[in-house]
Coordinates of C-alpha atoms in Angstrom, one line a residue:
V28 CA -81.2 10.3 32.1
V29 CA -82.5 10.5 28.5
E30 CA -86.2 11.3 28.0
P31 CA -88.2 8.8 26.0
I32 CA -88.8 9.4 22.3
A33 CA -92.3 10.1 21.1
F34 CA -94.5 7.0 20.9
D35 CA -96.6 6.3 17.8
G36 CA -98.5 3.3 18.9
K37 CA -96.5 0.6 17.0
M38 CA -96.6 -2.6 19.0
D39 CA -92.9 -3.3 18.1
D40 CA -91.9 -0.2 20.1
V41 CA -94.1 -0.7 23.2
K42 CA -91.6 -2.5 25.4
S43 CA -88.9 0.0 24.6
F44 CA -91.2 3.0 25.3
I45 CA -92.3 1.5 28.6
T46 CA -88.8 0.8 29.6
S47 CA -87.6 4.4 28.7
C48 CA -90.5 5.9 30.6
T49 CA -90.0 3.7 33.7
L50 CA -86.3 4.5 33.8
Y51 CA -87.0 8.3 33.6
I52 CA -89.8 8.2 36.1
N53 CA -87.6 6.2 38.6
A54 CA -84.6 8.5 38.1
C55 CA -86.6 11.7 38.3
A56 CA -89.5 10.7 40.6
G57 CA -89.2 13.8 42.7
E58 CA -89.7 16.1 39.7
L59 CA -92.9 14.4 38.5
G60 CA -95.0 14.3 41.6
D61 CA -98.0 12.1 42.1
K62 CA -99.3 9.2 40.0
D63 CA -101.7 11.4 38.0
T64 CA -98.9 13.7 37.0
K65 CA -96.7 10.7 35.9
V66 CA -99.5 9.4 33.8
L67 CA -100.0 12.7 32.1
W68 CA -96.2 13.0 31.5
V69 CA -96.2 9.5 29.8
M70 CA -99.3 10.5 27.7
S71 CA -97.5 13.6 26.5
Y72 CA -95.1 11.4 24.7
C73 CA -97.9 9.6 22.9
N74 CA -98.0 12.3 20.3
K75 CA -97.8 10.5 17.0
G76 CA -99.8 8.0 15.0
M77 CA -102.3 5.7 16.7
A78 CA -101.0 6.7 20.1
H79 CA -101.9 10.3 19.5
E80 CA -105.4 9.4 18.5
W81 CA -105.8 7.3 21.6
C82 CA -104.4 10.1 23.8
K83 CA -106.8 12.7 22.3
I84 CA -109.8 10.5 23.2
E85 CA -108.5 9.9 26.8
V86 CA -108.0 13.7 27.3
Q87 CA -111.5 14.4 26.1
K88 CA -112.9 11.8 28.6
V89 CA -111.0 13.6 31.4
N90 CA -112.2 17.0 30.3
N91 CA -115.8 15.8 30.1
N92 CA -115.9 14.5 33.7

């Protein structure tokens, strides 16, 4: 199973990114563990453009709690 490509936040790419992540998570569910780990895994691919800016804010929120 191919891992998703990095997501930059462009709306035209959202469905493709979600589909790629879902396929990978379903195929490799045992490797990714619980829901929180899966969310962090998806967020790790939000590493460009607007998606990266959003991800940084969300990580700060988690670290502050």
